[in-house]
PDB file of C-alpha atoms in Angstrom:
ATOM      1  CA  UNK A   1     -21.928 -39.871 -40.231  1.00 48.00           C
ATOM      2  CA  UNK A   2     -23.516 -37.017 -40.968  1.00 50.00           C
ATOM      3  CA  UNK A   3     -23.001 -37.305 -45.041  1.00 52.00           C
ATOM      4  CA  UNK A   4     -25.791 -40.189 -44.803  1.00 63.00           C
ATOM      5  CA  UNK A   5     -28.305 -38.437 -43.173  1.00 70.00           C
ATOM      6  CA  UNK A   6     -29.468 -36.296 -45.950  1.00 83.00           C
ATOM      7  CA  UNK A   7     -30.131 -38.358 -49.917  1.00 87.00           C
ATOM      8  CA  UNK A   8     -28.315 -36.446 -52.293  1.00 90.00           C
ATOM      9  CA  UNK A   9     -24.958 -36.633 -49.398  1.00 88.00           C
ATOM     10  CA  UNK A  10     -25.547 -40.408 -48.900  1.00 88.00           C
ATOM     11  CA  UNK A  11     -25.565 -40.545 -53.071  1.00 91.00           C
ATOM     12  CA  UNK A  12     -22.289 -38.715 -53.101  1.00 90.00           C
ATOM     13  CA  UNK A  13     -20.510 -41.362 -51.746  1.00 87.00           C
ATOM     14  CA  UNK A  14     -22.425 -44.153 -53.257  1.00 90.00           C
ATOM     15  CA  UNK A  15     -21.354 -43.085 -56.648  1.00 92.00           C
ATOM     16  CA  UNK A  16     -17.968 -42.578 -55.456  1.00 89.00           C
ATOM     17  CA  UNK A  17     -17.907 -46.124 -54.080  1.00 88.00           C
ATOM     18  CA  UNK A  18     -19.431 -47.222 -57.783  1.00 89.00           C
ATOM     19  CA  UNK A  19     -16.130 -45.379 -59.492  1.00 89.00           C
ATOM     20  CA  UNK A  20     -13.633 -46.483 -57.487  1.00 85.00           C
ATOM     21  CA  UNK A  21     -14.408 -49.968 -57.912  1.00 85.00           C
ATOM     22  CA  UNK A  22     -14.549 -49.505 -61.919  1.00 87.00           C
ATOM     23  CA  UNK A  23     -10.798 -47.490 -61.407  1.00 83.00           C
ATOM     24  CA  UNK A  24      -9.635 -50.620 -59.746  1.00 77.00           C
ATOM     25  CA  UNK A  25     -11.750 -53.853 -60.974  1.00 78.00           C
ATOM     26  CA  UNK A  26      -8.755 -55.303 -62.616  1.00 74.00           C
ATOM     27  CA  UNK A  27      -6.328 -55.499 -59.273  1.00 69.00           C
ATOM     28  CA  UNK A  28      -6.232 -58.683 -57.817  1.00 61.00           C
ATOM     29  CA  UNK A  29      -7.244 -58.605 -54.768  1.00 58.00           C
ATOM     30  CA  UNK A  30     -10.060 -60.759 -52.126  1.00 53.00           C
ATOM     31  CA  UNK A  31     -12.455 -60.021 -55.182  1.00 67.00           C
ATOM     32  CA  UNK A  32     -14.610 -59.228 -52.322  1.00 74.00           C
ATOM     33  CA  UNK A  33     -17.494 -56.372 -53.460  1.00 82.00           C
ATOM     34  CA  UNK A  34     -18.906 -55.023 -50.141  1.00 83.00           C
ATOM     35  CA  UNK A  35     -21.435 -51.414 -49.773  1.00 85.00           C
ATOM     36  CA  UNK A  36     -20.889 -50.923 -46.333  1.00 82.00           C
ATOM     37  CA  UNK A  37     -23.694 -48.249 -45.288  1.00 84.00           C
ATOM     38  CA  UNK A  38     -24.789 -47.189 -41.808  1.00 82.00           C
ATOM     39  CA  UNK A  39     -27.660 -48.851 -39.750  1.00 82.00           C
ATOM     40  CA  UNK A  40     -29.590 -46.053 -39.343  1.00 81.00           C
ATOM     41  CA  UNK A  41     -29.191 -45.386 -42.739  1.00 82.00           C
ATOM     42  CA  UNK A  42     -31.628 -47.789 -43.621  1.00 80.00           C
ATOM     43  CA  UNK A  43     -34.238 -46.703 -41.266  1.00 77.00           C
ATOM     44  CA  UNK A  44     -33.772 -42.943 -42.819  1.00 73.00           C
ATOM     45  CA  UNK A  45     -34.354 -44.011 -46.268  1.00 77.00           C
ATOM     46  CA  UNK A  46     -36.882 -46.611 -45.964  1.00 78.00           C
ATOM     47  CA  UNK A  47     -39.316 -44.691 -48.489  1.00 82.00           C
ATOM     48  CA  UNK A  48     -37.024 -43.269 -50.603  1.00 90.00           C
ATOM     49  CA  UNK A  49     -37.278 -45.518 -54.009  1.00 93.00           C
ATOM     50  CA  UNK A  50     -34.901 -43.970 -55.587  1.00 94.00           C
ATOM     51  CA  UNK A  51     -32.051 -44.998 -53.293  1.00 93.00           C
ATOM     52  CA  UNK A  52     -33.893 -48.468 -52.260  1.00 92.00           C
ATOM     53  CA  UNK A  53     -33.785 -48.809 -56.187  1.00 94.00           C
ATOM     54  CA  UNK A  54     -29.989 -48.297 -56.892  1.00 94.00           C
ATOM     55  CA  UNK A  55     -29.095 -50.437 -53.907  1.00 93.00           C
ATOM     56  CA  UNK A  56     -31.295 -53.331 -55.570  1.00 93.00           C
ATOM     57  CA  UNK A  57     -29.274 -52.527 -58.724  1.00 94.00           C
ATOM     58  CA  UNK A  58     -26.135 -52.912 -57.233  1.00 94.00           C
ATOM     59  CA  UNK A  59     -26.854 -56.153 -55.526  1.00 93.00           C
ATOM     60  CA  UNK A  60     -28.857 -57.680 -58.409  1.00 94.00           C
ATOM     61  CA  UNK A  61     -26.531 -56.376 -61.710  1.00 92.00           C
ATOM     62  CA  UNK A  62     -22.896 -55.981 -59.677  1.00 91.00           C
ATOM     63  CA  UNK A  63     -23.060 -58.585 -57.258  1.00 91.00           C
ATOM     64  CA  UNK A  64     -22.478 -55.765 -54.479  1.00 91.00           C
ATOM     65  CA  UNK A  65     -23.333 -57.248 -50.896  1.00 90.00           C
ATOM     66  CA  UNK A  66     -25.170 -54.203 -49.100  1.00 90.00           C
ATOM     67  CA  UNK A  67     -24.459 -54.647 -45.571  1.00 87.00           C
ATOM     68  CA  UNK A  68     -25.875 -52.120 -42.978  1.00 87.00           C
ATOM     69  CA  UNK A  69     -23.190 -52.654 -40.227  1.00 83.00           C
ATOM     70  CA  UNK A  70     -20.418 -50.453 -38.373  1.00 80.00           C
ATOM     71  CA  UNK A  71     -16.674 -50.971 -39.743  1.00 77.00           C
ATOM     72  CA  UNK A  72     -15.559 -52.958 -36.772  1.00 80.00           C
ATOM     73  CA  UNK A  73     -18.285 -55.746 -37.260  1.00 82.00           C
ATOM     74  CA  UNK A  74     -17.039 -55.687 -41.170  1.00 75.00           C
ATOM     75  CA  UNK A  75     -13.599 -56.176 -39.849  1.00 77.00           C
ATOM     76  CA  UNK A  76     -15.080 -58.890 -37.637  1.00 82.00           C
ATOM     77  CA  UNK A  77     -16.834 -60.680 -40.430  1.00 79.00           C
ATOM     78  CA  UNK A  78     -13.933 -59.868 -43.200  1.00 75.00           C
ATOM     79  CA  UNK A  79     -10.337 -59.660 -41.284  1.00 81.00           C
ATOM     80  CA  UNK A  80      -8.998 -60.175 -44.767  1.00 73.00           C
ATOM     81  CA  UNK A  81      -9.701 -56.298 -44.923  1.00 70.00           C
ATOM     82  CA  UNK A  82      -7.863 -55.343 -41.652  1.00 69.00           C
ATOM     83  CA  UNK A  83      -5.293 -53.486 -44.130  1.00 68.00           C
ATOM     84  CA  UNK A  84      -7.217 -52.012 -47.054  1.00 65.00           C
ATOM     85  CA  UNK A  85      -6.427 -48.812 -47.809  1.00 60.00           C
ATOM     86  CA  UNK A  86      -9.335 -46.400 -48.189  1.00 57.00           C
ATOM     87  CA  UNK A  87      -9.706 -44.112 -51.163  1.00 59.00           C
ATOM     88  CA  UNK A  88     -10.445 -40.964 -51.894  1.00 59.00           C
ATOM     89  CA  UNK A  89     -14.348 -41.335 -52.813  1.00 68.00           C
ATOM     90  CA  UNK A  90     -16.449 -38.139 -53.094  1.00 65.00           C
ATOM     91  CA  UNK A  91     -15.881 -33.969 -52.494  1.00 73.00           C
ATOM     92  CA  UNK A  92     -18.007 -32.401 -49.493  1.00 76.00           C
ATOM     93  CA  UNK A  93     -18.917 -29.520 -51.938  1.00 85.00           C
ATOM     94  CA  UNK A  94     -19.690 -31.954 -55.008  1.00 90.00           C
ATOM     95  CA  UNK A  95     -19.466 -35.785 -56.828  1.00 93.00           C
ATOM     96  CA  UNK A  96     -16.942 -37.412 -58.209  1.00 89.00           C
ATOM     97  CA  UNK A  97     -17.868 -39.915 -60.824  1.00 92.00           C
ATOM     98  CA  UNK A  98     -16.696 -42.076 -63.265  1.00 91.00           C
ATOM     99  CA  UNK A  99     -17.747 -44.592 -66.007  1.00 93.00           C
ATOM    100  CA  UNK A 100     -20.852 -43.260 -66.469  1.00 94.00           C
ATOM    101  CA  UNK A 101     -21.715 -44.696 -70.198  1.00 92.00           C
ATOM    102  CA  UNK A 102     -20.833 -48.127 -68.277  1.00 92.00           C
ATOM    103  CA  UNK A 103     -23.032 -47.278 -65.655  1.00 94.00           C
ATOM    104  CA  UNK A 104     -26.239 -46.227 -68.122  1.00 93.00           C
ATOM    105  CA  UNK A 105     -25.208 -49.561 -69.979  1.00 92.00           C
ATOM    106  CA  UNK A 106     -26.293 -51.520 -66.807  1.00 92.00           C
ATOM    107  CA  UNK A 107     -28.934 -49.879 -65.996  1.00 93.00           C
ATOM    108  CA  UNK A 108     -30.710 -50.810 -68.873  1.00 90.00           C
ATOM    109  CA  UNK A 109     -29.648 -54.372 -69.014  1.00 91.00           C
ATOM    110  CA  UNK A 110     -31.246 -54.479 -65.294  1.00 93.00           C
ATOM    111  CA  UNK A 111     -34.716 -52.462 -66.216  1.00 91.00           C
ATOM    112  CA  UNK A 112     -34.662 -54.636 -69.319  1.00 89.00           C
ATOM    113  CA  UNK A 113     -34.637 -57.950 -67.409  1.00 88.00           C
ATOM    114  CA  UNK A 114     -36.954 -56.576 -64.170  1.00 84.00           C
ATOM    115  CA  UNK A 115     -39.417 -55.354 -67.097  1.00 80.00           C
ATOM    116  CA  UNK A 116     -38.771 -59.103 -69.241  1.00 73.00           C
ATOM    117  CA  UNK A 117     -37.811 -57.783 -72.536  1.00 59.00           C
ATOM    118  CA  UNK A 118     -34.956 -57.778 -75.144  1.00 52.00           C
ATOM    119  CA  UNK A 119     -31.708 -56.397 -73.629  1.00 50.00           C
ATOM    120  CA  UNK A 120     -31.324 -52.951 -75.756  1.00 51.00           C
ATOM    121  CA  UNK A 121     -28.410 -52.109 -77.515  1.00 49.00           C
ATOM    122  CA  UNK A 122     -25.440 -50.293 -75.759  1.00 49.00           C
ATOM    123  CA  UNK A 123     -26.301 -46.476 -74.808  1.00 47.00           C
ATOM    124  CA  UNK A 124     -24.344 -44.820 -77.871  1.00 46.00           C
ATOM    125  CA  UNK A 125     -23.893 -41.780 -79.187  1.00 43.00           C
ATOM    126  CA  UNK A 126     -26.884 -40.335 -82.017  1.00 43.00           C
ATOM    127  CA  UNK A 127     -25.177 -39.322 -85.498  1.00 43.00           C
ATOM    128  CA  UNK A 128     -26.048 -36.917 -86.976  1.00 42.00           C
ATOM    129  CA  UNK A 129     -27.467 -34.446 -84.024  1.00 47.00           C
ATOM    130  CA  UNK A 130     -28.763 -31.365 -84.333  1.00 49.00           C
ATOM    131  CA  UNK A 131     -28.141 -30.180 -80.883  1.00 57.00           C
ATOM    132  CA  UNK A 132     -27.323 -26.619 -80.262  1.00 50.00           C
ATOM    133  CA  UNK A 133     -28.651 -25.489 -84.084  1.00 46.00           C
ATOM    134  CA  UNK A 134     -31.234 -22.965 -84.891  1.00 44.00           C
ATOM    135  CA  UNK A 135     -33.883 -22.848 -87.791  1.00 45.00           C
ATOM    136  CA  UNK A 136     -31.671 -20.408 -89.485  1.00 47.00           C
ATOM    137  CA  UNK A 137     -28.881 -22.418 -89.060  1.00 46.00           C
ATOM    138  CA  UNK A 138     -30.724 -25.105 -91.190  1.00 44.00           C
ATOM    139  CA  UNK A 139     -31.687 -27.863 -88.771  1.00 42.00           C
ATOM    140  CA  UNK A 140     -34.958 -28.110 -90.750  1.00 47.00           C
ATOM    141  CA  UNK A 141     -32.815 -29.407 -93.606  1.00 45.00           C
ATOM    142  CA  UNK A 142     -30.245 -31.014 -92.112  1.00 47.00           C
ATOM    143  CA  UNK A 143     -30.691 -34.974 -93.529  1.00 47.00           C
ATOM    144  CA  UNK A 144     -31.962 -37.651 -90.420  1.00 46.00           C
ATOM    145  CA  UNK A 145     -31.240 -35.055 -87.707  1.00 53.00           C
ATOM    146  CA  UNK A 146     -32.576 -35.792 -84.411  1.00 65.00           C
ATOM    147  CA  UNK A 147     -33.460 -33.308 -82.222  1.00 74.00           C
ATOM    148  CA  UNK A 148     -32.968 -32.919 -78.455  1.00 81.00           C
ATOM    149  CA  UNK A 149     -35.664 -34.275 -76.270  1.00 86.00           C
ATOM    150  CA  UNK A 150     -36.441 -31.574 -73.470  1.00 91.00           C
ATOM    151  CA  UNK A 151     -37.713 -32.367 -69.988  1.00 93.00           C
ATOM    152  CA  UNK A 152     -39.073 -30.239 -66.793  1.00 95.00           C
ATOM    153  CA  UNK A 153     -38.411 -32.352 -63.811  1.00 96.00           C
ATOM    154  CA  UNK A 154     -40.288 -30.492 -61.105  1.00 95.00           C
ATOM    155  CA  UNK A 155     -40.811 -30.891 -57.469  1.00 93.00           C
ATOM    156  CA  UNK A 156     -44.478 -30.620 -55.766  1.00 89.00           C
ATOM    157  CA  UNK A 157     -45.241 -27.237 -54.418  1.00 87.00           C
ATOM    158  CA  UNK A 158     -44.931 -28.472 -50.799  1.00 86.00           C
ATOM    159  CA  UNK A 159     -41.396 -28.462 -51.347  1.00 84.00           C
ATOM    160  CA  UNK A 160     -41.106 -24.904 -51.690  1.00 81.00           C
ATOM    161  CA  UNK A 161     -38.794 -24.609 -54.406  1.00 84.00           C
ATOM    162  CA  UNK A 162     -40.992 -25.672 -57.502  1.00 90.00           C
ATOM    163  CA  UNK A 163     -41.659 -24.272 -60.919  1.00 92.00           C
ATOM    164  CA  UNK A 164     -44.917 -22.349 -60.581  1.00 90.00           C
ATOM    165  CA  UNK A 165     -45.307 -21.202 -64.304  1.00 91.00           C
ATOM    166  CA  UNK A 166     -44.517 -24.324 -66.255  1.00 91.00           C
ATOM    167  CA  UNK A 167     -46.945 -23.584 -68.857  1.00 89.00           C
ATOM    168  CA  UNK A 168     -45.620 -20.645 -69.804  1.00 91.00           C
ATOM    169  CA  UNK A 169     -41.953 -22.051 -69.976  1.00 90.00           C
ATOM    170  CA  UNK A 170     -43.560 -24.670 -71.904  1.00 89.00           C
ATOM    171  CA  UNK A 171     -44.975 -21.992 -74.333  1.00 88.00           C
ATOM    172  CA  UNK A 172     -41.963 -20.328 -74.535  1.00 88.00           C
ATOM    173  CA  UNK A 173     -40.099 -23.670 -75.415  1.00 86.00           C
ATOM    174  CA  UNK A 174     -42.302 -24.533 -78.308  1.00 82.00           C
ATOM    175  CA  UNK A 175     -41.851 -20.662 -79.741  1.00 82.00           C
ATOM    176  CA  UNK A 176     -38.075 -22.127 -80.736  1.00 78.00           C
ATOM    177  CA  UNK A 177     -40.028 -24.124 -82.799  1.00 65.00           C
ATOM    178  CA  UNK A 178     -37.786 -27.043 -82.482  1.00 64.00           C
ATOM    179  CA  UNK A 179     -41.016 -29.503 -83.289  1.00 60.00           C
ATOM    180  CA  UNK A 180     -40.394 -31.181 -79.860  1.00 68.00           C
ATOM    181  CA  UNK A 181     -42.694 -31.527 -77.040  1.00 75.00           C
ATOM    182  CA  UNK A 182     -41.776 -31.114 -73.417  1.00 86.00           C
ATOM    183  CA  UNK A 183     -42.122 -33.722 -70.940  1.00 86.00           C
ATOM    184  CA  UNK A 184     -43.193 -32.441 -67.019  1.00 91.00           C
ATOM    185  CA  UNK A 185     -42.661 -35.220 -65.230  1.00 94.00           C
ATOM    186  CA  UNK A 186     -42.783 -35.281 -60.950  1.00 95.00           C
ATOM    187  CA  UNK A 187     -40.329 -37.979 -58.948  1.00 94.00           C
ATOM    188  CA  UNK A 188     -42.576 -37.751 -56.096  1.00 91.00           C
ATOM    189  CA  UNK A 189     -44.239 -41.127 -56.782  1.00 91.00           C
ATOM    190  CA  UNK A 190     -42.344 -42.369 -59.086  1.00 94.00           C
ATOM    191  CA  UNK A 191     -40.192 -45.957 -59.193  1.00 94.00           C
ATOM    192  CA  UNK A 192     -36.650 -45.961 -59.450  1.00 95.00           C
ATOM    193  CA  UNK A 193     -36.796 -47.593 -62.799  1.00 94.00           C
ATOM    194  CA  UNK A 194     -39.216 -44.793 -64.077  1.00 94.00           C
ATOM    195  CA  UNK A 195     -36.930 -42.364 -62.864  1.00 95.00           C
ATOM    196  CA  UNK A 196     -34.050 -43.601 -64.340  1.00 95.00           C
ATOM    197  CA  UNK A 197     -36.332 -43.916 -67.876  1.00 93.00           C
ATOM    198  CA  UNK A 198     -36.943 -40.580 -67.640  1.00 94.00           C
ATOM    199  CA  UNK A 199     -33.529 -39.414 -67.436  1.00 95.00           C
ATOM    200  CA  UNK A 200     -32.297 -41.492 -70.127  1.00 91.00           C
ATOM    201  CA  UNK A 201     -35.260 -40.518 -72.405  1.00 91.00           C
ATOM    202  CA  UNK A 202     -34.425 -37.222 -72.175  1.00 92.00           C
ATOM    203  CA  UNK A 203     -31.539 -34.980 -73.324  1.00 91.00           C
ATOM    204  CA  UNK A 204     -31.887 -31.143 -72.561  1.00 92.00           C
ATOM    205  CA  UNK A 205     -33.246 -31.313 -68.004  1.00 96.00           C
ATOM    206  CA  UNK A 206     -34.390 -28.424 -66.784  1.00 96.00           C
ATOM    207  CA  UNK A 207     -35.043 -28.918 -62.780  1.00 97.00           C
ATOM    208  CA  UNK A 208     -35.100 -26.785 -59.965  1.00 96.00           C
ATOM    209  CA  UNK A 209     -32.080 -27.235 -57.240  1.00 96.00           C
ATOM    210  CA  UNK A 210     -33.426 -30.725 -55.494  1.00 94.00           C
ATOM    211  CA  UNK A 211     -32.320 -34.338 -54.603  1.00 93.00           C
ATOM    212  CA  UNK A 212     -34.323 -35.355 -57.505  1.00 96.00           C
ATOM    213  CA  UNK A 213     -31.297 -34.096 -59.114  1.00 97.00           C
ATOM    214  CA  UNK A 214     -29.063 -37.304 -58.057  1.00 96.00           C
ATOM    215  CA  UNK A 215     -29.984 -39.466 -61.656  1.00 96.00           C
ATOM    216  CA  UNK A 216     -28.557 -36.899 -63.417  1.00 96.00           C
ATOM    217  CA  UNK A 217     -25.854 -38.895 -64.697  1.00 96.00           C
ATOM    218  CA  UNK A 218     -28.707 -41.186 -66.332  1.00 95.00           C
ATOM    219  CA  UNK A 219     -28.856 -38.451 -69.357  1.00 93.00           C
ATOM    220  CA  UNK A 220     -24.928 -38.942 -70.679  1.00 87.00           C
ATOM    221  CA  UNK A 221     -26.003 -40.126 -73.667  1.00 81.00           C
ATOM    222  CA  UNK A 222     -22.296 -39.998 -75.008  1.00 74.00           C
ATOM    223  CA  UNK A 223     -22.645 -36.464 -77.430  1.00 72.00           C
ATOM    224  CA  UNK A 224     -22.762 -32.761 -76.726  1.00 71.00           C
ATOM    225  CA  UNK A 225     -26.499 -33.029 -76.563  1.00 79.00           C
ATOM    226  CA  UNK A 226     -27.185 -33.861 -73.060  1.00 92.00           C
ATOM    227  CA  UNK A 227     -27.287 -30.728 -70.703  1.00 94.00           C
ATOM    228  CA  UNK A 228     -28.774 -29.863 -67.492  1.00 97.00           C
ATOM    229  CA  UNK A 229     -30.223 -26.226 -66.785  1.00 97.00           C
ATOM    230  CA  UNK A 230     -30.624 -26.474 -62.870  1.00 97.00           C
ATOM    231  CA  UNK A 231     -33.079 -23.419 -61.151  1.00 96.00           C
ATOM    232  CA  UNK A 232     -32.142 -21.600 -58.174  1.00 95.00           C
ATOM    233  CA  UNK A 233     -34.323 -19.674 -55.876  1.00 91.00           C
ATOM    234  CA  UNK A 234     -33.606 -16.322 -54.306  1.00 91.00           C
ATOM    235  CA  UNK A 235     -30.778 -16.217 -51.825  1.00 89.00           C
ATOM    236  CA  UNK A 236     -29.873 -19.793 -52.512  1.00 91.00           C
ATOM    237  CA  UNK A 237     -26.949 -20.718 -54.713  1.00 93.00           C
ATOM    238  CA  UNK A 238     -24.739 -23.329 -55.011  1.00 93.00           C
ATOM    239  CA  UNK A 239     -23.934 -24.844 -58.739  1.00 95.00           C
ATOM    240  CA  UNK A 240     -20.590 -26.580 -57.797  1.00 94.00           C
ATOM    241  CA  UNK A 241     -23.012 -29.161 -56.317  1.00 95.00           C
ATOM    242  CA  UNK A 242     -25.093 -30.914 -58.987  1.00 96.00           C
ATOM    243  CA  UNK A 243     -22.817 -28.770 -61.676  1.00 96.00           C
ATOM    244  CA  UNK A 244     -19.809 -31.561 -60.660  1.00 95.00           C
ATOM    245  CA  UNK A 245     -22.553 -34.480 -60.813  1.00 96.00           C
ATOM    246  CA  UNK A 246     -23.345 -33.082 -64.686  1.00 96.00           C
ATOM    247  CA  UNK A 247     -19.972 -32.215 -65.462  1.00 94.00           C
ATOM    248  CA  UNK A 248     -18.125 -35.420 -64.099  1.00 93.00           C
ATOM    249  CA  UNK A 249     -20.464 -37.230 -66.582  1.00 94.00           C
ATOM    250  CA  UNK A 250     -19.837 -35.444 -69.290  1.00 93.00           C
ATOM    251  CA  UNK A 251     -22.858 -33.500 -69.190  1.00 95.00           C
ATOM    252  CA  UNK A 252     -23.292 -29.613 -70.304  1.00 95.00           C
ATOM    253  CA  UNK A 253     -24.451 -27.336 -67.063  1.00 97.00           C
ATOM    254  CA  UNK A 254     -25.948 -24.428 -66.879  1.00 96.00           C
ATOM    255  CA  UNK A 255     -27.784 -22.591 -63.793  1.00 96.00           C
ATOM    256  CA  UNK A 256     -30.735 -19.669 -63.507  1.00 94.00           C
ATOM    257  CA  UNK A 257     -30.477 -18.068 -60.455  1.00 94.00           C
ATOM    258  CA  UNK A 258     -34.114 -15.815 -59.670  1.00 89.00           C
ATOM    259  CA  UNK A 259     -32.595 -12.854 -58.246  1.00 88.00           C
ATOM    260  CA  UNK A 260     -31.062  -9.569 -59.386  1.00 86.00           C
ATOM    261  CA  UNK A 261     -29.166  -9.807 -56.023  1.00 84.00           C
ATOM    262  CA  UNK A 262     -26.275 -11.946 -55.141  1.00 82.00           C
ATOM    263  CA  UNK A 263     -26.335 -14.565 -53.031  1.00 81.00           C
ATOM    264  CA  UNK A 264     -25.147 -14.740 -49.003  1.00 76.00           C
ATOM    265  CA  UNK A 265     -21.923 -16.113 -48.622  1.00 71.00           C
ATOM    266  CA  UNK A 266     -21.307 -19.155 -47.786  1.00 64.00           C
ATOM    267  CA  UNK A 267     -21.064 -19.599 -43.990  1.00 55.00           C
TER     268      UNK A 267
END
């Protein structure tokens, strides 16, 4: 339909179909783990290595068969699923997700083993952080704080909604004085497992409104620290979107919207 014809839609219900399997893993049932997508689907997204990426992930790490057929050829191949009842899997204005921190927790077991090294220890929560605390509030003395790793994801200016001045917002960043530098980093050519790194490597995202938006649940890091501050352009606003994909995984969100003037109505 037409959900799969644009990334971030497709991704809406792939995540849904990741959460409804984790609601209901422990049912007995055919034990049967099945991605059904759309032909064309494949075709669309050919060059998109973020999605090619999480579809490996799936197969590889879940044991999810990705099949690009219609339903009636799944029926034809599976009648065992003639009378499965379909759930309730994503909103048209938004994500639902759950079981993120299990989620992260696979994801690096997978880019451990593609990359051959030591599985890491389980994504977990940093104690003590000083997330949220100014220098007069005493972070500078507050014993083995950690402070909050900030990001710019941006998008190439062919896109037409990039972040032009980034070395100013950089500037203004380090006049906090939070003794952190700021990572710029571009998805544009990146790997899915680089992507993913990224996210998880970083705890305070700020990112215009974009697709490159879909890993967001890769920053839950399990504390108050992660947060997303998502840029929108002039006559252009819609935070439910990417504000349910933060807040469904327990992420802080935020928005900047450029204009002194509201935004059109939705049509």
């Amino acid at each position: 339909g037409p959900f799969f014809k644009h990334f971030a839609h497709a991704m809406q219900q792939i995540y849904g179909c990741y959460s409804v399997y984790q609601q209901h893993k422990n049912r007995q049932g055919s034990g049967l783990k099945i991605l059904l997508l759309p032909p064309e689907m494949k075709r669309h997204f050919k060059s998109n290595s973020f999605l090619k990426g999480y579809l490996q992930f799936l197969h590889d790490e879940m044991n999810v068969e990705i099949l690009y057929s219609s339903t009636s050829s799944l029926l034809r191949r599976y009648p065992q699923l003639v009378n499965t009842s379909l759930a309730r899997i994503f909103e048209p204005d938004g994500y639902l997700i759950s079981h993120v921190h299990e989620l992260n927790q696979l994801l690096q077991q997978y880019i451990s083993k593609m990359k051959h090294t030591t599985t890491p220890p389980p994504v977990t929560a940093e104690q003590p952080r000083s997330c949220g605390m100014t220098k007069d509030e005493g972070y500078d003395n507050a014993a083995n704080a950690t402070f909050p790793r900030i990001g710019i994801l941006n998008r190439s200016p062919k896109s037409g909604r990039s972040i032009s001045n980034t070395a100013q917002l950089v500037n203004a960043i380090a006049n906090l004085s939070l003794h952190q530098q700021v990572g710029i980093e571009y998805f544009e050519s990146s790997s899915f497992e680089e992507q993913v790194e990224f996210f998880q490597k970083t705890d305070i995202l700020i990112s215009p409104h974009g697709a490159q938006l879909t890993g967001t649940p890769f920053l839950a890091k399990g504390d108050k620290c992660s947060q997303l501050l998502e840029i929108f352009p002039p006559n252009y606003l819609i935070p439910a979107f990417y504000g349910s994909l933060a807040r469904n995984s327990d992420i802080g969100y935020s928005y900047w919207y450029l204009s002194d003037e509201a935004p059109p109505a939705p049509a």
